[in-house]
Coordinates of C-alpha atoms in Angstrom, one line a residue:
Chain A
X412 CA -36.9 25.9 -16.8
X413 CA -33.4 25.1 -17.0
X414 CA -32.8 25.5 -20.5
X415 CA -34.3 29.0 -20.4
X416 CA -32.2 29.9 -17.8
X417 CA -28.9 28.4 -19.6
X418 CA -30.5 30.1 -22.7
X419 CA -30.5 33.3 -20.9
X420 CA -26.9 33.1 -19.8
X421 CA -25.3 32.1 -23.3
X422 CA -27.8 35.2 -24.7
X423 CA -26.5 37.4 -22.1
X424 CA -22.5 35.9 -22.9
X425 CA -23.1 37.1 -26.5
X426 CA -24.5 40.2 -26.1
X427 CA -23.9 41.8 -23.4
X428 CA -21.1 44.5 -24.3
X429 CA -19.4 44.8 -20.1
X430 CA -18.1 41.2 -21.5
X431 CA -15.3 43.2 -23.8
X432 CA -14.3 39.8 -25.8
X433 CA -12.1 41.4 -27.6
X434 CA -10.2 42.5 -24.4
X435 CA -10.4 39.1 -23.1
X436 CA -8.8 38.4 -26.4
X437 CA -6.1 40.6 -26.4
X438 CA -4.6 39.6 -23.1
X439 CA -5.3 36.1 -22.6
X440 CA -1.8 35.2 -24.8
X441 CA -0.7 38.6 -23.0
X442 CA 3.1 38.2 -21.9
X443 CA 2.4 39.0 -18.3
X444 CA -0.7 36.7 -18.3
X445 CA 1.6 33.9 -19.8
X446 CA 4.2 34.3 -17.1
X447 CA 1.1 34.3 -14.6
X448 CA 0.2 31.1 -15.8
X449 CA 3.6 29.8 -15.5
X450 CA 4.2 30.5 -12.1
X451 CA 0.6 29.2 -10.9
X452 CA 1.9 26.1 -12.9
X453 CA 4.8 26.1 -11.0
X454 CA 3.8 26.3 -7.3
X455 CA 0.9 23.8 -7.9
X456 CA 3.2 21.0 -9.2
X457 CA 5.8 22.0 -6.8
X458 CA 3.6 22.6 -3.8
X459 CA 1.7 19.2 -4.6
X460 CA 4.7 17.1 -5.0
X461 CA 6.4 18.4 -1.7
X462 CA 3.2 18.2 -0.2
X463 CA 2.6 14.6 -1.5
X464 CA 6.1 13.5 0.2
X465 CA 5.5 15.4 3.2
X466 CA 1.9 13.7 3.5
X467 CA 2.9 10.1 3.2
X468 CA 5.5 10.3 5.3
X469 CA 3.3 12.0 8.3
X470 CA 0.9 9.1 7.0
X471 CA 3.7 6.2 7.5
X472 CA 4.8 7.8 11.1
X473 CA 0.6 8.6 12.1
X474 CA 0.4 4.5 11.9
X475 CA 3.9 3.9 13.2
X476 CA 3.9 1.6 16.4
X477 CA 6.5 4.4 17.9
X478 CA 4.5 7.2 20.0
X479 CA 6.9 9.8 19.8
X480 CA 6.7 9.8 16.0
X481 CA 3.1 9.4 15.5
X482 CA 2.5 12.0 18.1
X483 CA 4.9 14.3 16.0
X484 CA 2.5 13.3 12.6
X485 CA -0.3 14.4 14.8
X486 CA 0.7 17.5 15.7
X487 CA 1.9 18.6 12.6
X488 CA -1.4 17.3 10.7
X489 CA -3.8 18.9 13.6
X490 CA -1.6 22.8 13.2
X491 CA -1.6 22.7 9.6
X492 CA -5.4 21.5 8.9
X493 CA -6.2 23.7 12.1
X494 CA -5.4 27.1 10.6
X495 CA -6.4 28.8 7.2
X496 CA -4.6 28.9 5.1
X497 CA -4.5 32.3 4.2
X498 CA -3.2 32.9 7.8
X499 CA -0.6 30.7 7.1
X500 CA 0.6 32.1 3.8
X501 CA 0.7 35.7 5.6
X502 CA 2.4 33.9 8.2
X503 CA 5.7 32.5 6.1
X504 CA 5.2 36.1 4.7
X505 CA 5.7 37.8 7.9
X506 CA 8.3 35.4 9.7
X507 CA 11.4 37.5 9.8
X508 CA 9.6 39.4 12.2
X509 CA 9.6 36.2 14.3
X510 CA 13.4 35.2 13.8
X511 CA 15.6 37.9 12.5
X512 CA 18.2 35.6 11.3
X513 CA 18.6 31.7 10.9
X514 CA 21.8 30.1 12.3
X515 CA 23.3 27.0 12.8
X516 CA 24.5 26.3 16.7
X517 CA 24.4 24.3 19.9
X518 CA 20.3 24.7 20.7
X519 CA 20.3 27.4 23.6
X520 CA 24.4 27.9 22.9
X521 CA 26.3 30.0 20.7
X522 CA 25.5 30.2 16.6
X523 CA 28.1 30.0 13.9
X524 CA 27.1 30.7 10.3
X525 CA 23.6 32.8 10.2
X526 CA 21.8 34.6 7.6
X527 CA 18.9 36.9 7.4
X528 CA 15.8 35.0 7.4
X529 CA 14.7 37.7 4.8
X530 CA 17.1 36.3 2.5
X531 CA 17.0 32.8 3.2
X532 CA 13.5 33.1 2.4
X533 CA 12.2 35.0 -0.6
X534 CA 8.5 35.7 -1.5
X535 CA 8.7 32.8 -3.5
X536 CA 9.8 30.0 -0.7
X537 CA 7.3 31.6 1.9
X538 CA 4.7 31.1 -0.7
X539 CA 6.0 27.3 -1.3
X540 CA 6.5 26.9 2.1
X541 CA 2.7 27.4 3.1
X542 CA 1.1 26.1 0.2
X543 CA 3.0 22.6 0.7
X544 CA 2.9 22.7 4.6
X545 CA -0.4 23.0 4.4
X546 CA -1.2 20.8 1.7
X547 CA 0.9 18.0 3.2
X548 CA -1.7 17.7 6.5
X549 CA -4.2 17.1 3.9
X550 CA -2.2 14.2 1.8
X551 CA -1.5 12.7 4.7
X552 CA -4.9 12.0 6.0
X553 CA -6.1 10.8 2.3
X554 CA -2.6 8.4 2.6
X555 CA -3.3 7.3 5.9
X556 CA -6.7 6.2 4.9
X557 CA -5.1 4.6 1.5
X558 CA -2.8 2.3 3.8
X559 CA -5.6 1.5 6.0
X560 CA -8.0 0.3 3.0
X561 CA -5.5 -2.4 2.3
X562 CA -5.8 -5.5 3.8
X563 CA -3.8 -6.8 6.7
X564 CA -3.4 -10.5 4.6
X565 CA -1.1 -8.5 2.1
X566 CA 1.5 -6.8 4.6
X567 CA 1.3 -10.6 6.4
X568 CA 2.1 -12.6 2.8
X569 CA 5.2 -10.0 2.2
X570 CA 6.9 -10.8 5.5
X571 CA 6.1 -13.8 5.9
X572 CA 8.3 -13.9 2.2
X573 CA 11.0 -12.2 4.2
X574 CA 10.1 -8.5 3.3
X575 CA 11.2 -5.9 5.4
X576 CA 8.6 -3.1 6.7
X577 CA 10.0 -0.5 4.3
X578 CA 9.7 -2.4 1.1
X579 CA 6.0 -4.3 1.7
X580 CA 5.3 -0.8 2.2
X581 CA 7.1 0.5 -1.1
X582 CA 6.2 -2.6 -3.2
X583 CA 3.0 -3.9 -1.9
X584 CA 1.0 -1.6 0.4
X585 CA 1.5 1.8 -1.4
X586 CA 0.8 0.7 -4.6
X587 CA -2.4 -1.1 -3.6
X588 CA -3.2 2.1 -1.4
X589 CA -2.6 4.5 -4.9
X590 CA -6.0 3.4 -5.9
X591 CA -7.8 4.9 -3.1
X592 CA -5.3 7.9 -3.0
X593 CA -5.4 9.0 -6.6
X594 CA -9.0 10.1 -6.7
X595 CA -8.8 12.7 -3.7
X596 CA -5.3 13.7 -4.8
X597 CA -6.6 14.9 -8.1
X598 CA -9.4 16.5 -6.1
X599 CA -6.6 18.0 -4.0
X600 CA -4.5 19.1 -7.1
X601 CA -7.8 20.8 -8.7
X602 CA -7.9 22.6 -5.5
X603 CA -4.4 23.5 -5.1
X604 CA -4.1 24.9 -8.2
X605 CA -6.7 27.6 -7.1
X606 CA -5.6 27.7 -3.8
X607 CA -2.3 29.2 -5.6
X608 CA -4.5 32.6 -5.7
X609 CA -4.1 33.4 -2.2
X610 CA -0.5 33.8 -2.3
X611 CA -1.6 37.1 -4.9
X612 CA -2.2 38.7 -1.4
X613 CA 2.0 38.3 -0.3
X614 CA 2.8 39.5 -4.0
X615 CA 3.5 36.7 -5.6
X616 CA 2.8 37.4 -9.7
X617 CA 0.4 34.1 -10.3
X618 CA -2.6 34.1 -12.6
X619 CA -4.6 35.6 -10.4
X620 CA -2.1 38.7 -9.7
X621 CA -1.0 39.3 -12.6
X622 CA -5.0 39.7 -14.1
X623 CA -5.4 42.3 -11.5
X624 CA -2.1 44.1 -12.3
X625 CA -3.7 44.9 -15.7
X626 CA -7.6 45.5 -14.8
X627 CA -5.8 48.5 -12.0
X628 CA -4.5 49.8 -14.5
X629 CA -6.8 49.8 -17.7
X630 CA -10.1 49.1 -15.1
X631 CA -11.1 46.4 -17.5
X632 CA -11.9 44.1 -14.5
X633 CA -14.6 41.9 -15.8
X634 CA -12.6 41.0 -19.2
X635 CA -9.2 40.1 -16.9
X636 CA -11.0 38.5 -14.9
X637 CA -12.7 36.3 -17.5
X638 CA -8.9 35.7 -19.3
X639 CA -8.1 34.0 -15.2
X640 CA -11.2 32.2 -15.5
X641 CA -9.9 30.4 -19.0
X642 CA -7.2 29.7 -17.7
X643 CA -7.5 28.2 -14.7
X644 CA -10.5 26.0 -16.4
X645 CA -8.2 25.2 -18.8
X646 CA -5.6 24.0 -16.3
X647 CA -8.0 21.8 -14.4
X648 CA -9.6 20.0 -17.9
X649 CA -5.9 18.8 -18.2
X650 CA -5.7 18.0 -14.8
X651 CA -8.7 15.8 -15.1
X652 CA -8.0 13.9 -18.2
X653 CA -4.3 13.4 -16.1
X654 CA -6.3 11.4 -13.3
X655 CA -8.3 9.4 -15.8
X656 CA -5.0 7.7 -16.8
X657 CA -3.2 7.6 -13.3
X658 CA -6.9 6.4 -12.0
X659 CA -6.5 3.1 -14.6
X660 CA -3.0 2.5 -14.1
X661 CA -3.4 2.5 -10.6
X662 CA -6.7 -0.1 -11.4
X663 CA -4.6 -2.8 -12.8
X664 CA -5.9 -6.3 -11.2
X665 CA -8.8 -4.6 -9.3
X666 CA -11.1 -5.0 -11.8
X667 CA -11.8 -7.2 -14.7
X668 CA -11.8 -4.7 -17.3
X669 CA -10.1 -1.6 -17.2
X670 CA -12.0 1.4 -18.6
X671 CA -11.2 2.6 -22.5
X672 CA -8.8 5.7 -23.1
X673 CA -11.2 7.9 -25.7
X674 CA -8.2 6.4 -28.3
X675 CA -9.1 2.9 -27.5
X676 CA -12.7 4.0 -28.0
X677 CA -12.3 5.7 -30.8
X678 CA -10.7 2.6 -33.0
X679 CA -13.7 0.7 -31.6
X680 CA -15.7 2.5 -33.2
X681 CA -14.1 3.0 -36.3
X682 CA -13.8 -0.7 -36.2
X683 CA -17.3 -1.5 -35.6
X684 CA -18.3 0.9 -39.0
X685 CA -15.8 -0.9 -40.6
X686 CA -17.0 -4.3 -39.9
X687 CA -20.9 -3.2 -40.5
X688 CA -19.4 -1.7 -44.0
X689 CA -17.9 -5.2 -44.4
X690 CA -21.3 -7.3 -43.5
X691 CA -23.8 -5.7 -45.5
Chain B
X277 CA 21.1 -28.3 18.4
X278 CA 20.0 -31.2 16.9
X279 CA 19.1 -31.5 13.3
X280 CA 15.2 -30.8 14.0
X281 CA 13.8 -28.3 11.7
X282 CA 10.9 -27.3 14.1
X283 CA 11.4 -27.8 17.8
X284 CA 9.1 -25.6 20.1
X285 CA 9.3 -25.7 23.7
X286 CA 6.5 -24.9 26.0
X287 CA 5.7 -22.3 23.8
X288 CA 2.9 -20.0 25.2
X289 CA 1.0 -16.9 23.8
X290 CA -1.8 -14.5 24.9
X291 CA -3.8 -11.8 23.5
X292 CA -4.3 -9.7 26.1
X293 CA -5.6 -11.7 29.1
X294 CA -6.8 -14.8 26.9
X295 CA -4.0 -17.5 26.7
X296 CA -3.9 -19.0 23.3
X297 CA -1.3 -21.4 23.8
X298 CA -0.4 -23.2 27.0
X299 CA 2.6 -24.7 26.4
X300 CA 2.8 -26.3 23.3
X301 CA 6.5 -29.0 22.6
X302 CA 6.5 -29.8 19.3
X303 CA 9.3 -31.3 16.9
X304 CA 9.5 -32.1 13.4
X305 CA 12.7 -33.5 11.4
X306 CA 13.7 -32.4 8.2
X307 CA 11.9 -33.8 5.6
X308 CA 8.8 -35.1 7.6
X309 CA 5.0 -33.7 7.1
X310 CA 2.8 -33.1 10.4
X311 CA -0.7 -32.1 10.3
X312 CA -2.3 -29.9 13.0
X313 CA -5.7 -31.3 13.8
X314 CA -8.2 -29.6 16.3
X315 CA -11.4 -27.5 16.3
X316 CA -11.4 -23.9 15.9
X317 CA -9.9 -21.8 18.8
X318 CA -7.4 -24.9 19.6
X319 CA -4.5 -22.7 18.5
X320 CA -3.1 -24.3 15.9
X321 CA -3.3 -21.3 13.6
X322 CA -1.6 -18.8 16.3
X323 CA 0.9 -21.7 17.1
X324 CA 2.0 -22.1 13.0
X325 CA 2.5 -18.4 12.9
X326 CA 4.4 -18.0 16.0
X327 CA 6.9 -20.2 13.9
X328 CA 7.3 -17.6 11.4
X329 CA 7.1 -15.0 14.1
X330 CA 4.1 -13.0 12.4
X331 CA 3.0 -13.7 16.3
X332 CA 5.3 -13.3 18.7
X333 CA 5.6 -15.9 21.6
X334 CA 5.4 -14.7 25.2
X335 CA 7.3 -17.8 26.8
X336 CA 9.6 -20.9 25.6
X337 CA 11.7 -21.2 22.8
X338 CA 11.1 -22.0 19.4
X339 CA 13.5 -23.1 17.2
X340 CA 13.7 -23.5 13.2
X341 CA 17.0 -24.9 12.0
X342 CA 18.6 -24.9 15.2
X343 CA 17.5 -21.5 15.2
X344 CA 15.5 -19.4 17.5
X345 CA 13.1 -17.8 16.0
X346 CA 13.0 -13.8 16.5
X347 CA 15.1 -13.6 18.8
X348 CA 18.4 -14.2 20.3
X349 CA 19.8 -15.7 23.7
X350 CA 22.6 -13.9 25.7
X351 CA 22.7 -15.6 28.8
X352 CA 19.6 -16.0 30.2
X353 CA 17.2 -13.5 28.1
X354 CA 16.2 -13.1 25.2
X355 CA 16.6 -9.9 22.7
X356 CA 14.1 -9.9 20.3
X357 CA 16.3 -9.5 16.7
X358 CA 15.7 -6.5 14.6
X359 CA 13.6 -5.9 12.1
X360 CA 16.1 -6.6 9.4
X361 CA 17.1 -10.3 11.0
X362 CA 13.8 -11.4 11.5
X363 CA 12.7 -11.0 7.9
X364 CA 16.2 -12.8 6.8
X365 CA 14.8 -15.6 8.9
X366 CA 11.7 -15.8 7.5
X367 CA 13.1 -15.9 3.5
X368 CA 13.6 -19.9 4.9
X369 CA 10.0 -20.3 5.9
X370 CA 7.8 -20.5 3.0
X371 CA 3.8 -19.7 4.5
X372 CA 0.5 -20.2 2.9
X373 CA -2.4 -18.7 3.9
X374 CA -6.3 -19.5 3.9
X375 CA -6.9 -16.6 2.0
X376 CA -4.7 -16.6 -0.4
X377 CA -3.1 -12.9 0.1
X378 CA -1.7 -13.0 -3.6
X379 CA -0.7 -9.5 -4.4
X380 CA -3.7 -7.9 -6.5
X381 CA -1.6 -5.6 -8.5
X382 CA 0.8 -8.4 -9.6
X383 CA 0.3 -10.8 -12.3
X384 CA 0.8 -14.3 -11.4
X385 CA 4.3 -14.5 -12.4
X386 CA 4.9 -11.2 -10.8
X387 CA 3.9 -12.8 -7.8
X388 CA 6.1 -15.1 -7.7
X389 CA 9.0 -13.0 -8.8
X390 CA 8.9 -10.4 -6.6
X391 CA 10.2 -11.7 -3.1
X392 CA 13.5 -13.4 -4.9
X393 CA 13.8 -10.1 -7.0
X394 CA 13.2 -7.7 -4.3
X395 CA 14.8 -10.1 -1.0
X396 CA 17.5 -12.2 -2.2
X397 CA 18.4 -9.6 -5.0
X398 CA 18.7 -12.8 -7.7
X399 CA 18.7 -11.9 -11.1
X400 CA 16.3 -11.3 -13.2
X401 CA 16.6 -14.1 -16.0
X402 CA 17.0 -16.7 -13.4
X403 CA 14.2 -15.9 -11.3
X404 CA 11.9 -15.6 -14.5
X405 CA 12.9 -19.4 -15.5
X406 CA 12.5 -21.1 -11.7
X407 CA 8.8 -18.9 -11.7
X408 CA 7.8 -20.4 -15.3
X409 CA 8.7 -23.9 -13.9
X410 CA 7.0 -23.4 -10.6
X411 CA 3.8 -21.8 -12.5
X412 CA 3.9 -25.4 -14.5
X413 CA 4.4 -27.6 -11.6
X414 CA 1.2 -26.0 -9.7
X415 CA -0.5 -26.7 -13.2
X416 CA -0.7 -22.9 -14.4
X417 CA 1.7 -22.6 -17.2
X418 CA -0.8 -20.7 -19.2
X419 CA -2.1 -18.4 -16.2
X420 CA 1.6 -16.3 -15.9
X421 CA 0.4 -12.7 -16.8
X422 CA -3.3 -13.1 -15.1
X423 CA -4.0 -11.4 -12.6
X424 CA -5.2 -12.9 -9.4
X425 CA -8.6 -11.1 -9.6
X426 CA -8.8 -13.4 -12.8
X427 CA -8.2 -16.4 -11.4
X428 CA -10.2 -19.2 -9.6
X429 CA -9.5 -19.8 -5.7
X430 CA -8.0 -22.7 -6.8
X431 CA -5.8 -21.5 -9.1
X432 CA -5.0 -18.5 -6.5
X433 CA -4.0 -20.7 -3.8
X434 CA -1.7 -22.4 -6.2
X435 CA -0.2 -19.9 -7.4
X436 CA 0.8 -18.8 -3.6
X437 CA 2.3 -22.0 -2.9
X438 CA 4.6 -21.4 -6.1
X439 CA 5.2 -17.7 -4.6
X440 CA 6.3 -19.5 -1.4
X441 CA 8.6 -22.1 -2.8
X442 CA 10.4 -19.4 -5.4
X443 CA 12.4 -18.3 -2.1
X444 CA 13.5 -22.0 -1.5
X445 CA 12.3 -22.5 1.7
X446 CA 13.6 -25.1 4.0
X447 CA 9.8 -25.4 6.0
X448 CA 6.4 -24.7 4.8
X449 CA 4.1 -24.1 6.6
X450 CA 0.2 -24.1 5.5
X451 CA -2.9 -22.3 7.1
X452 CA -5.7 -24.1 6.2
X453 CA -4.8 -23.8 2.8
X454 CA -8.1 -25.2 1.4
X455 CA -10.7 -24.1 4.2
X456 CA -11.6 -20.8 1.4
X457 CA -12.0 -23.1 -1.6
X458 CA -15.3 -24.9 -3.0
X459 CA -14.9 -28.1 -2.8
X460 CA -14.5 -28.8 -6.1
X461 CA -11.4 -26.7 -6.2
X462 CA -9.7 -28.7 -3.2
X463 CA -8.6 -31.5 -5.1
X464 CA -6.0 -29.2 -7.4
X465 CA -4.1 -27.6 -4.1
X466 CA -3.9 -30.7 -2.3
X467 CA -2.9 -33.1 -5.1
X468 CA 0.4 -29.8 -5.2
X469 CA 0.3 -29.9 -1.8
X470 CA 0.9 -34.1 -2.0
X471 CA 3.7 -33.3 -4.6
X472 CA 5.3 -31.3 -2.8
X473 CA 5.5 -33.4 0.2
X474 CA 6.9 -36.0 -2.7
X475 CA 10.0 -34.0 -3.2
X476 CA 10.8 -34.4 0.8
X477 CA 9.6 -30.7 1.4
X478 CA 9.4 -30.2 5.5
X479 CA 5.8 -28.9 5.8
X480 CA 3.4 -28.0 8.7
X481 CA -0.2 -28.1 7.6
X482 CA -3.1 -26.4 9.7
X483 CA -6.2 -28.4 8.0
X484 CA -9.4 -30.3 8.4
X485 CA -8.7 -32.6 5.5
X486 CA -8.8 -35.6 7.3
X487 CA -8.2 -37.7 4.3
X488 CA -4.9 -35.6 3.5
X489 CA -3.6 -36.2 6.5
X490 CA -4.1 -40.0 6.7
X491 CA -2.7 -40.1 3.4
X492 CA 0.2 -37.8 3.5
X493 CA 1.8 -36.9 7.2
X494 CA 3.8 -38.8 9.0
X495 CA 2.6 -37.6 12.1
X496 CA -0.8 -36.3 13.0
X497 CA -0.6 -33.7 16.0
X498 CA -3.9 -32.7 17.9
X499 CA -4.6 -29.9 19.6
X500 CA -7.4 -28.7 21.8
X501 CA -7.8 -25.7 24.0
X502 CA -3.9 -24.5 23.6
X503 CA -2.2 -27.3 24.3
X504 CA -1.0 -31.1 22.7
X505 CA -3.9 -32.9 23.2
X506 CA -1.9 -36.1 21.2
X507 CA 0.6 -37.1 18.6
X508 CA 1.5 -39.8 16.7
X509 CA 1.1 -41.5 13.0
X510 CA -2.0 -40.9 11.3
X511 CA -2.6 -45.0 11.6
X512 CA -3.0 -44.3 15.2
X513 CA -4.3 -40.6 15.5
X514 CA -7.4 -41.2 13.0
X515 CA -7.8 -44.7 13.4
X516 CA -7.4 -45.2 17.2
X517 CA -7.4 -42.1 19.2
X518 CA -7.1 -42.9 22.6
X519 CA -8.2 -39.2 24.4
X520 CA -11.9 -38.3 24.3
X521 CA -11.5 -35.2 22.9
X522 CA -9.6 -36.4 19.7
X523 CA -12.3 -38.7 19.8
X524 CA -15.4 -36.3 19.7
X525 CA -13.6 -34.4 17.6
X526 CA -12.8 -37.2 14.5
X527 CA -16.4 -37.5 14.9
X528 CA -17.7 -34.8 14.1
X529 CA -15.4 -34.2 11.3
X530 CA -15.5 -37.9 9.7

C-alpha cells in the first residue's frame, strides 16, 4: 500500500510538467535566492544564540531563591510563550506607533539624548527582536528543566570544595545539564529556522520572501516554491548532522561508549574487509 | 579561641517544625579522628554538614579553626557571611559523601584538578603533579583519564577523597563514606581512609564501621535523637557503654 502510494508520488515528481524542474533549476543558485538564504541563515543563528543567552539566564533567575527575580523570569517566559508569534513579530514591526522616540532620562522626568524609535529600530532588529524574544521563553523552559535533571549531590560536592554559586553552575551544573538541553535545542533550531518565514510578512527578504518576489512576478509559484523547499531541507540536514556531534560531546562520561561519527564507522569497516582479506 | 579545630556549641537545627539537632557541644583538636556513631535519624549527618554550612544552623555557634562557620559576630548577632566568604571557608574543609558526587563529565584526574584550578587559581603544572600523586596514594595511578561512570564504587569513592585533599584541607569530614559500597569494596576506602588518619589528618567520620572506629578514632561520639548521647575513647564507647541506648544500639550493629 505504501509503496504504491510512494510510487505514485516519485511517478507524479517525474512527470508531471506544473513541476517546471528546469525553473526550479534556474533559480535555486539565483542571486536573490542566494541572498534569501543568507539572511534566513543569519537570523536563525543570530535569533538562536540571543535567544539561547536570554533563555538560560531567565532559566538561572526562574530557580533563583530571590522572588523578585524569578517572578521577573516568570513574567517574561508566561508573555512571550503566551502570544504568537506572528503577533509579536507585527508587533516589533509596528512599535513606533507605541513610542515615537526612545530617550534616555530621569523615569517620569525630563529626557536628554532621544532618537526616533523608527531609526533605532530597522526592519531587521524588529525582526531579531521578536524572533529571539520569543525564542528565549522557549530555551528557558528546556534550560530550566536541564538544571533540574542534575542531581543535587553535584551542586553539594562543588561547594562543599569551596565553589561559589556562579562557577558550580558554569563548570559543573551546566555542562551536565547540556545533555538534556542539546536535544530540544536542535529541535528548537530546526524550528527556528522556519519560523524565520514569518518575518516575510514585515518585509524582511528571507528564503521564503524572496521565492515569492520572483513567482509574483513570472507566476511560476509551484517551481519557487519547490527551490524554498530545497533549501530549507537542506539547511536542516546540516542542522541535524550538527546535533549528532554536539549530542556526543555533550555524552562524555554518561555512557560507556560514545556512538561512532559515520568516519569512525567508515574505517571500521574498511578495517574489517581488510582483516577478512588478510584471514582467508 | 583555642586551638580546637571543631568546637560546636549547642548547636541546634530544624527543618521546618521537626528539630534535628537539640543542642549538640562537640570539640575535636587538630590532628584527632572522632567517629559519629548512632542510628539513622540521630543527626549525625545534618550535624557534619552544618560544619561545612551546606546546612545552616538555627542556634549556637560552631566554630572551625577558631572560626565561626558562616557567619560573623558583631556584638551580639550574627550576620550570616556572603556567598563569596562562605565558599573561601569551605576550601579548608575537605567533605566526602556517601554517594560519591564525582563530577560525571570529568575524568578522574579532572576531578581532582578542578577545585584547585578553578578556586585557588594554582597553576596548572602543579596541580597536575599533587593530583598524579594523590590518584597513586588512593591506589589509582592507572584510573587518571577514566571516567567515573567507568569506575567501581570503590574506586569512585577514592577518587573523591583525593578530590577533597587536592585543596589541602585542614578537617575532613566523611558522610558515611562506605554505606554505598558492596562490601567487598569497603576494605579499599577505609584502609585510605586509615592512611590518611596516619599522616595526622583531622577528620570527622559519620559511619557504622564499628571496627574502624575502634581501630582508628580517638574518640567515639554517640548520638541519638539530636543530641550527645556519650563520648569518649573507643575502649570505653564500644567496649563499655554505660547509657542504654548506646547499648541497644552496639547491639544491633555488632
Amino acid at each position: 500500500m505504501i509503496a504504491v502510494l510512494v510510487a505514485m508520488l516519485v511517478h507524479m515528481l517525474f512527470t508531471n510538467p506544473n513541476l517546471e524542474w528546469p525553473t526550479v533549476r534556474k533559480y535555486l543558485f539565483s542571486n536573490i535566492i542566494l541572498r534569501g538564504v543568507w539572511m534566513t541563515i543569519k537570523l536563525t543563528i543570530l535569533s538562536m544564540a540571543i535567544g539561547i543567552v536570554l533563555g538560560t539566564l531567565a532559566a538561572v533567575m526562574r530557580l533563583s531563591e530571590n522572588p523578585v527575580v524569578k517572578g521577573a523570569a516568570w513574567l517574561y517566559v508566561w508573555f512571550f510563550r503566551g502570544t504568537p508569534l506572528l503577533v509579536q513579530i507585527v508587533f516589533w514591526f509596528s512599535i513606533h506607533l507605541l513610542f515615537k522616540t526612545l530617550a534616555f532620562g530621569i523615569p517620569f522626568g525630563p529626557h536628554f539624548a532621544g532618537e526616533n524609535t523608527n531609526n533605532l529600530i530597522p526592519l531587521f532588529t524588529s525582526a531579531l527582536l521578536a524572533l529571539s524574544l520569543n525564542e528565549g521563553a522557549y530555551m528557558s523552559e528546556i534550560v530550566r528543566a536541564g538544571i533540574l535533571s542534575v542531581d543535587e549531590g553535584q551542586s553539594e560536592a562543588a561547594h562543599a570544595l569551596g565553589m561559589t554559586k556562579t562557577q558550580t553552575m558554569r563548570r559543573i551544573v551546566l555542562p551536565q545539564a547540556m545533555r538534556v538541553i542539546v536535544p530540544p535545542t536542535g529541535n528548537e533550531t530546526n524550528s527556528m529556522l522556519k519560523s524565520t518565514s514569518l518575518v516575510s510578512t514585515i518585509g524582511i527578504f528571507e528564503l521564503l520572501r524572496s521565492a515569492q518576489a520572483i513567482y509574483n512576478n513570472n507566476y511560476k509559484t509551484i517551481p519557487l516554491l519547490i527551490v524554498a523547499v530545497i533549501w530549507y531541507l537542506a539547511m536542516t540536514s546540516i542542522l541535524q548532522v550538527g546535533q549528532f556531534y554536539l549530542e556526543r560531546h555533550y555524552g562524555r562520561g554518561s555512557t560507556r561508549t560514545v556512538p561512532l561519527t559515520p568516519v569512525q564507522k567508515a574505517k571500521l569497516l574498511f578495517s574489517s574487509v581488510q582483516n577478512r582479506g588478510s584471514h582467508p | 579561641m583555642t586551638n580546637l579545630m571543631v568546637d560546636a556549641q549547642q548547636v541546634h537545627k530544624s527543618f521546618g517544625p521537626v528539630q534535628v539537632l537539640k543542642g549538640i557541644d562537640f570539640q575535636v583538636a587538630p590532628g584527632q579522628v572522632v567517629c559519629l556513631l548512632g542510628p539513622s535519624g540521630s543527626g549525625k549527618s545534618t550535624f557534619l554538614r552544618c560544619i561545612n554550612h551546606l546546612e545552616k544552623i538555627n542556634a549556637g555557634r560552631l566554630f572551625v579553626d577558631g572560626e565561626l562557620v558562616g557567619y560573623r559576630q558583631q556584638g551580639d548577632k550574627l550576620h550570616e557571611l556572603s556567598e563569596k566568604d562562605v565558599a573561601k571557608k569551605r576550601t579548608e574543609i575537605g567533605m566526602v559523601f556517601q554517594h560519591f558526587n564525582l563530577f560525571p563529565h570529568m575524568t578522574a584526574i579532572g576531578n581532582i584538578m578542578e577545585a584547585p584550578l578553578l578556586v585557588k587559581n594554582e597553576p596548572k603544572v602543579e596541580v597536575r603533579q599533587r593530583a598524579t600523586e594523590l590518584l597513586a596514594k588512593v591506589g589509582l595511578g592507572d584510573k587518571a583519564s577514566a571516567y567515573p561512570r567507568q569506575l567501581s564504587g570503590g574506586q569512585q569513592q577514592r577518587v573523591a577523597i583525593a578530590r577533597a585533599l587536592a585543596m589541602r584541607p585542614k578537617l575532613m569530614l566523611f558522610d558515611e563514606p562506605t554505606s554505598a559500597l558492596d562490601p567487598e569494596l569497603v576494605g579499599d576506602v577505609l584502609a585510605v581512609m586509615k592512611d590518611l588518619a596516619s599522616t595526622g589528618m583531622t577528620m570527622i567520620v559519620v559511619t557504622h564501621e564499628i571496627g574502624f572506629a575502634r581501630e582508628v578514632a580517638d574518640t567515639v561520639v554517640f548520638m541519638d535523637g539530636g543530641v550527645v548521647v556519650e563520648q569518649g575513647p573507643p575502649s570505653e564507647i564500644i567496649a563499655n557503654p554505660r547509657h542504654e541506648r548506646t547499648k541497644a544500639f552496639l547491639s544491633q550493629v555488632l
